[in-house]
Amino acid sequence: MPLFDFTDYALLLQLVIPSLAVALVLGVLGGLLSIVVVHRDSSFAVHGISELSFAGAAVFLLIGLDVVVGAVAGSMLAALIIGIVSGRARNRNSITAVLMPFGLGLGILALSLYPGRASSKFSLLTGSIVSIGDQKAITLLALSIAILIVLLISWRRMLFASVDPQVAQARGVNLRVQSVLFMILLGLAIAVCIQVVGALLVLSLLVTPAAAAMRVTSSQFVGPLLAVIFAITAAVGGTLISLGSALPVSPFITTVSFIIYLACFLIEKLKQRNANA
């Protein structure tokens, strides 16, 4: 059996248009948020929140409720704890390290008790955007757009507080408010992301795009723009490639994201070599 089969690709493409719309909006959202995540040194927090989001989704799956609502509930719990209690990166990382095993253990327990299809369990870890129904796609799309609107409204103050918190505070920016707001938006975005790439691989959309962009530019305008382009390429491109395969979508999204990062890394090294020549 071939790994890829693009025989009915045009028909499959028509069936997943809502999923592609979710991937597109999530690419924009993930690209912008990844910039703030990297500036705030919150990559570890992303993984920690995703574990609680996974736990919430798994518990809701077990009791027969909407897994998206469960993912949002778990994400919000973790995001609020990290955003309110932690101030410095050291405290944030410690709290995240405490939450991660608890969330992962609770999620695994709920999935072990769940009597339904194994594919439903597996999708929480690896994502299943190409198989989500239209109603779920609309819910995810609406949630992503709402998060994106709030992020764009608060973008300048949030980025300012992330890049230079001391100067931002001196200019009247409330760092605690920005921290909590950022964590709430991040938590909601993670709840959407685990439906696409699963709880284990959210870093590919919420960290890697900015990490790649910052390899090739330090511009506060070009960096976010490149991060958005990279995230869209990974989310939409990975989804399009996965249509010709029976494999989950997440390996394709993460592979495209990694290739982009590797290309940016090589470009950075080439620029450094030319500068030293």
Tab-separated table of C-alpha atoms in Angstrom:
chain	number	residue	atom	x	y	z
A	1	MET	CA	0.000	0.000	0.000
A	2	PRO	CA	1.580	3.345	-1.036
A	3	LEU	CA	2.290	5.922	1.624
A	4	PHE	CA	0.775	8.667	-0.535
A	5	ASP	CA	-2.168	8.491	-2.921
A	6	PHE	CA	-3.344	11.704	-4.586
A	7	THR	CA	-5.908	10.025	-6.868
A	8	ASP	CA	-8.965	11.668	-5.292
A	9	TYR	CA	-7.120	14.760	-4.095
A	10	ALA	CA	-9.536	17.286	-5.664
A	11	LEU	CA	-12.521	15.634	-3.963
A	12	LEU	CA	-10.736	15.479	-0.617
A	13	LEU	CA	-9.765	19.125	-0.932
A	14	GLN	CA	-13.408	20.167	-1.219
A	15	LEU	CA	-14.295	18.201	1.907
A	16	VAL	CA	-11.714	19.891	4.123
A	17	ILE	CA	-12.194	23.542	3.156
A	18	PRO	CA	-13.466	24.400	6.682
A	19	SER	CA	-10.407	22.682	8.146
A	20	LEU	CA	-8.121	24.653	5.838
A	21	ALA	CA	-9.804	27.873	6.981
A	22	VAL	CA	-9.073	26.906	10.601
A	23	ALA	CA	-5.456	26.134	9.686
A	24	LEU	CA	-5.097	29.508	7.933
A	25	VAL	CA	-6.444	31.572	10.838
A	26	LEU	CA	-4.517	29.477	13.327
A	27	GLY	CA	-1.365	30.119	11.305
A	28	VAL	CA	-1.846	33.884	11.651
A	29	LEU	CA	-2.648	33.550	15.347
A	30	GLY	CA	0.187	31.120	16.043
A	31	GLY	CA	2.726	33.251	14.184
A	32	LEU	CA	1.894	36.395	16.161
A	33	LEU	CA	1.646	34.652	19.518
A	34	SER	CA	4.927	32.835	18.935
A	35	ILE	CA	6.719	36.192	18.788
A	36	VAL	CA	5.427	37.113	22.244
A	37	VAL	CA	6.119	33.596	23.557
A	38	VAL	CA	9.781	33.777	22.528
A	39	HIS	CA	10.255	37.326	23.834
A	40	ARG	CA	8.723	36.324	27.179
A	41	ASP	CA	10.770	33.132	27.344
A	42	SER	CA	7.526	31.200	27.751
A	43	SER	CA	8.191	28.217	25.479
A	44	PHE	CA	8.099	25.872	28.469
A	45	ALA	CA	4.782	27.379	29.577
A	46	VAL	CA	3.274	26.511	26.183
A	47	HIS	CA	4.001	22.857	26.780
A	48	GLY	CA	2.700	23.025	30.344
A	49	ILE	CA	-0.589	24.642	29.343
A	50	SER	CA	-1.017	22.094	26.549
A	51	GLU	CA	-0.831	19.253	29.088
A	52	LEU	CA	-3.662	20.772	31.154
A	53	SER	CA	-5.596	21.452	27.953
A	54	PHE	CA	-5.128	17.799	27.002
A	55	ALA	CA	-6.315	16.740	30.458
A	56	GLY	CA	-9.435	18.898	30.201
A	57	ALA	CA	-10.259	17.545	26.758
A	58	ALA	CA	-9.689	13.955	27.904
A	59	VAL	CA	-11.902	14.345	30.984
A	60	PHE	CA	-14.695	15.903	28.921
A	61	LEU	CA	-14.360	13.102	26.372
A	62	LEU	CA	-14.717	10.572	29.185
A	63	ILE	CA	-17.889	12.153	30.584
A	64	GLY	CA	-19.426	12.705	27.152
A	65	LEU	CA	-19.078	16.480	26.812
A	66	ASP	CA	-17.531	18.649	24.091
A	67	VAL	CA	-13.753	18.128	24.016
A	68	VAL	CA	-13.172	21.679	22.740
A	69	VAL	CA	-14.878	23.078	25.841
A	70	GLY	CA	-12.810	20.725	27.989
A	71	ALA	CA	-9.604	21.819	26.269
A	72	VAL	CA	-10.488	25.479	26.836
A	73	ALA	CA	-11.283	24.805	30.514
A	74	GLY	CA	-7.973	23.030	31.074
A	75	SER	CA	-6.026	25.715	29.232
A	76	MET	CA	-7.683	28.533	31.150
A	77	LEU	CA	-6.948	26.883	34.485
A	78	ALA	CA	-3.269	26.466	33.650
A	79	ALA	CA	-2.942	29.889	31.995
A	80	LEU	CA	-4.487	31.725	34.946
A	81	ILE	CA	-2.320	29.883	37.459
A	82	ILE	CA	0.871	30.621	35.516
A	83	GLY	CA	-0.144	34.188	34.654
A	84	ILE	CA	-1.223	35.222	38.156
A	85	VAL	CA	1.197	33.335	40.380
A	86	SER	CA	4.384	33.597	38.338
A	87	GLY	CA	6.271	36.785	37.643
A	88	ARG	CA	9.812	35.824	36.763
A	89	ALA	CA	10.789	33.158	34.253
A	90	ARG	CA	12.256	30.997	37.051
A	91	ASN	CA	8.962	30.943	38.962
A	92	ARG	CA	6.990	30.405	35.758
A	93	ASN	CA	9.117	27.412	34.801
A	94	SER	CA	8.800	25.889	38.280
A	95	ILE	CA	5.017	26.175	38.264
A	96	THR	CA	4.869	24.814	34.720
A	97	ALA	CA	7.004	21.832	35.724
A	98	VAL	CA	4.530	21.077	38.527
A	99	LEU	CA	1.469	21.363	36.275
A	100	MET	CA	2.841	19.289	33.384
A	101	PRO	CA	3.005	15.832	34.998
A	102	PHE	CA	-0.302	16.396	36.782
A	103	GLY	CA	-2.068	17.310	33.527
A	104	LEU	CA	-0.462	14.512	31.553
A	105	GLY	CA	-1.221	11.940	34.233
A	106	LEU	CA	-4.847	13.063	34.560
A	107	GLY	CA	-5.296	13.018	30.796
A	108	ILE	CA	-3.833	9.529	30.453
A	109	LEU	CA	-6.075	8.300	33.275
A	110	ALA	CA	-9.179	9.716	31.574
A	111	LEU	CA	-8.222	8.191	28.212
A	112	SER	CA	-7.552	4.825	29.859
A	113	LEU	CA	-11.063	4.845	31.326
A	114	TYR	CA	-12.703	6.008	28.086
A	115	PRO	CA	-14.547	3.063	26.454
A	116	GLY	CA	-14.978	4.650	23.010
A	117	ARG	CA	-12.940	4.523	19.803
A	118	ALA	CA	-9.170	4.494	20.039
A	119	SER	CA	-8.964	7.132	17.299
A	120	SER	CA	-10.708	9.633	19.559
A	121	LYS	CA	-8.034	9.080	22.209
A	122	PHE	CA	-5.179	9.261	19.724
A	123	SER	CA	-6.402	12.496	18.132
A	124	LEU	CA	-6.025	14.420	21.408
A	125	LEU	CA	-2.307	13.673	21.312
A	126	THR	CA	-1.643	13.997	17.574
A	127	GLY	CA	-4.455	16.205	16.197
A	128	SER	CA	-7.166	15.458	13.645
A	129	ILE	CA	-7.983	18.630	11.718
A	130	VAL	CA	-8.715	16.834	8.428
A	131	SER	CA	-11.408	14.709	10.073
A	132	ILE	CA	-13.230	17.321	12.161
A	133	GLY	CA	-16.840	18.023	11.244
A	134	ASP	CA	-18.145	21.304	9.876
A	135	GLN	CA	-19.737	22.302	13.186
A	136	LYS	CA	-16.522	21.746	15.117
A	137	ALA	CA	-14.554	23.577	12.419
A	138	ILE	CA	-16.886	26.574	12.724
A	139	THR	CA	-16.432	26.572	16.513
A	140	LEU	CA	-12.651	26.450	16.209
A	141	LEU	CA	-12.657	29.120	13.507
A	142	ALA	CA	-14.844	31.471	15.546
A	143	LEU	CA	-12.684	30.967	18.634
A	144	SER	CA	-9.475	31.565	16.650
A	145	ILE	CA	-10.827	34.768	15.096
A	146	ALA	CA	-11.976	36.075	18.497
A	147	ILE	CA	-8.525	35.423	19.997
A	148	LEU	CA	-6.863	37.076	17.001
A	149	ILE	CA	-9.006	40.214	17.293
A	150	VAL	CA	-8.156	40.651	20.991
A	151	LEU	CA	-4.471	39.992	20.247
A	152	LEU	CA	-4.360	42.612	17.488
A	153	ILE	CA	-6.069	45.196	19.713
A	154	SER	CA	-3.555	44.642	22.522
A	155	TRP	CA	-0.571	43.836	20.282
A	156	ARG	CA	1.559	46.965	20.770
A	157	ARG	CA	1.272	47.091	24.564
A	158	MET	CA	1.734	43.339	24.928
A	159	LEU	CA	4.801	43.273	22.673
A	160	PHE	CA	6.238	46.338	24.426
A	161	ALA	CA	5.786	44.655	27.811
A	162	SER	CA	7.448	41.529	26.423
A	163	VAL	CA	10.449	43.107	24.699
A	164	ASP	CA	11.355	45.719	27.346
A	165	PRO	CA	9.240	45.273	30.493
A	166	GLN	CA	11.116	47.836	32.611
A	167	VAL	CA	10.685	50.648	30.095
A	168	ALA	CA	7.083	49.565	29.446
A	169	GLN	CA	6.283	49.755	33.151
A	170	ALA	CA	7.892	53.198	33.345
A	171	ARG	CA	5.638	54.280	30.461
A	172	GLY	CA	2.533	53.191	32.378
A	173	VAL	CA	1.987	49.674	31.023
A	174	ASN	CA	0.561	47.335	33.676
A	175	LEU	CA	2.828	44.307	33.398
A	176	ARG	CA	0.594	42.026	35.504
A	177	VAL	CA	-2.450	42.783	33.331
A	178	GLN	CA	-0.460	42.146	30.170
A	179	SER	CA	0.917	38.916	31.600
A	180	VAL	CA	-2.508	37.574	32.547
A	181	LEU	CA	-4.037	38.697	29.228
A	182	PHE	CA	-1.227	37.041	27.298
A	183	MET	CA	-1.619	33.796	29.226
A	184	ILE	CA	-5.379	33.780	28.627
A	185	LEU	CA	-4.920	34.301	24.877
A	186	LEU	CA	-2.152	31.692	24.833
A	187	GLY	CA	-4.330	29.214	26.711
A	188	LEU	CA	-7.213	29.667	24.287
A	189	ALA	CA	-4.881	29.344	21.304
A	190	ILE	CA	-3.416	26.132	22.722
A	191	ALA	CA	-6.936	24.720	23.169
A	192	VAL	CA	-7.454	25.243	19.428
A	193	CYS	CA	-3.984	24.005	18.504
A	194	ILE	CA	-4.384	20.624	20.181
A	195	GLN	CA	-7.321	19.957	17.831
A	196	VAL	CA	-4.896	20.468	14.923
A	197	VAL	CA	-1.494	19.113	15.972
A	198	GLY	CA	-2.327	17.460	19.298
A	199	ALA	CA	-1.179	18.229	22.825
A	200	LEU	CA	2.347	16.929	22.282
A	201	LEU	CA	3.248	19.066	19.263
A	202	VAL	CA	1.791	22.547	19.856
A	203	LEU	CA	5.293	24.039	19.987
A	204	SER	CA	5.502	23.682	16.200
A	205	LEU	CA	2.895	26.444	15.772
A	206	LEU	CA	3.402	28.521	18.916
A	207	VAL	CA	7.208	28.640	19.200
A	208	THR	CA	8.990	27.450	16.044
A	209	PRO	CA	7.678	30.193	13.674
A	210	ALA	CA	9.108	33.002	15.828
A	211	ALA	CA	12.283	31.047	16.577
A	212	ALA	CA	12.840	30.702	12.825
A	213	ALA	CA	11.977	34.320	12.029
A	214	MET	CA	14.337	35.667	14.684
A	215	ARG	CA	17.171	33.724	13.077
A	216	VAL	CA	17.018	35.929	10.000
A	217	THR	CA	15.740	39.301	11.258
A	218	SER	CA	15.593	41.475	14.360
A	219	SER	CA	12.974	43.855	12.940
A	220	GLN	CA	9.854	44.350	15.072
A	221	PHE	CA	7.819	44.465	11.847
A	222	VAL	CA	9.499	41.899	9.603
A	223	GLY	CA	9.863	39.364	12.422
A	224	PRO	CA	6.133	38.978	13.170
A	225	LEU	CA	5.360	39.046	9.439
A	226	LEU	CA	7.794	36.208	8.747
A	227	ALA	CA	6.524	34.273	11.764
A	228	VAL	CA	2.969	34.485	10.432
A	229	ILE	CA	4.089	33.377	6.955
A	230	PHE	CA	6.027	30.465	8.432
A	231	ALA	CA	3.121	29.372	10.652
A	232	ILE	CA	0.620	29.560	7.779
A	233	THR	CA	2.973	27.592	5.534
A	234	ALA	CA	3.335	24.889	8.182
A	235	ALA	CA	-0.366	24.682	9.133
A	236	VAL	CA	-1.918	24.939	5.669
A	237	GLY	CA	0.945	23.254	3.804
A	238	GLY	CA	1.079	20.355	6.230
A	239	THR	CA	-2.683	19.892	5.991
A	240	LEU	CA	-2.590	19.896	2.174
A	241	ILE	CA	0.202	17.314	2.101
A	242	SER	CA	-1.582	15.088	4.615
A	243	LEU	CA	-4.643	14.768	2.368
A	244	GLY	CA	-2.751	12.305	0.202
A	245	SER	CA	-1.784	10.124	3.153
A	246	ALA	CA	-3.530	8.020	5.760
A	247	LEU	CA	-1.211	9.397	8.432
A	248	PRO	CA	-2.237	12.051	10.992
A	249	VAL	CA	-1.761	15.662	9.953
A	250	SER	CA	0.587	16.582	12.806
A	251	PRO	CA	3.766	14.918	11.448
A	252	PHE	CA	3.442	16.921	8.238
A	253	ILE	CA	2.837	20.233	10.008
A	254	THR	CA	5.743	19.694	12.389
A	255	THR	CA	8.046	18.569	9.576
A	256	VAL	CA	7.298	21.631	7.445
A	257	SER	CA	7.802	23.833	10.506
A	258	PHE	CA	11.152	22.196	11.273
A	259	ILE	CA	12.354	22.498	7.668
A	260	ILE	CA	11.560	26.232	7.751
A	261	TYR	CA	13.506	26.611	10.996
A	262	LEU	CA	16.447	24.657	9.584
A	263	ALA	CA	16.483	26.833	6.452
A	264	CYS	CA	16.511	30.004	8.577
A	265	PHE	CA	19.267	28.580	10.744
A	266	LEU	CA	21.417	27.888	7.676
A	267	ILE	CA	20.701	31.363	6.280
A	268	GLU	CA	21.805	32.902	9.574
A	269	LYS	CA	25.040	30.923	9.548
A	270	LEU	CA	25.693	31.858	5.919
A	271	LYS	CA	25.166	35.558	6.704
A	272	GLN	CA	27.548	35.313	9.648
A	273	ARG	CA	30.188	33.646	7.509
A	274	ASN	CA	29.893	36.304	4.811
A	275	ALA	CA	30.104	39.056	7.446
A	276	ASN	CA	33.289	37.568	8.907
A	277	ALA	CA	34.856	36.966	5.484
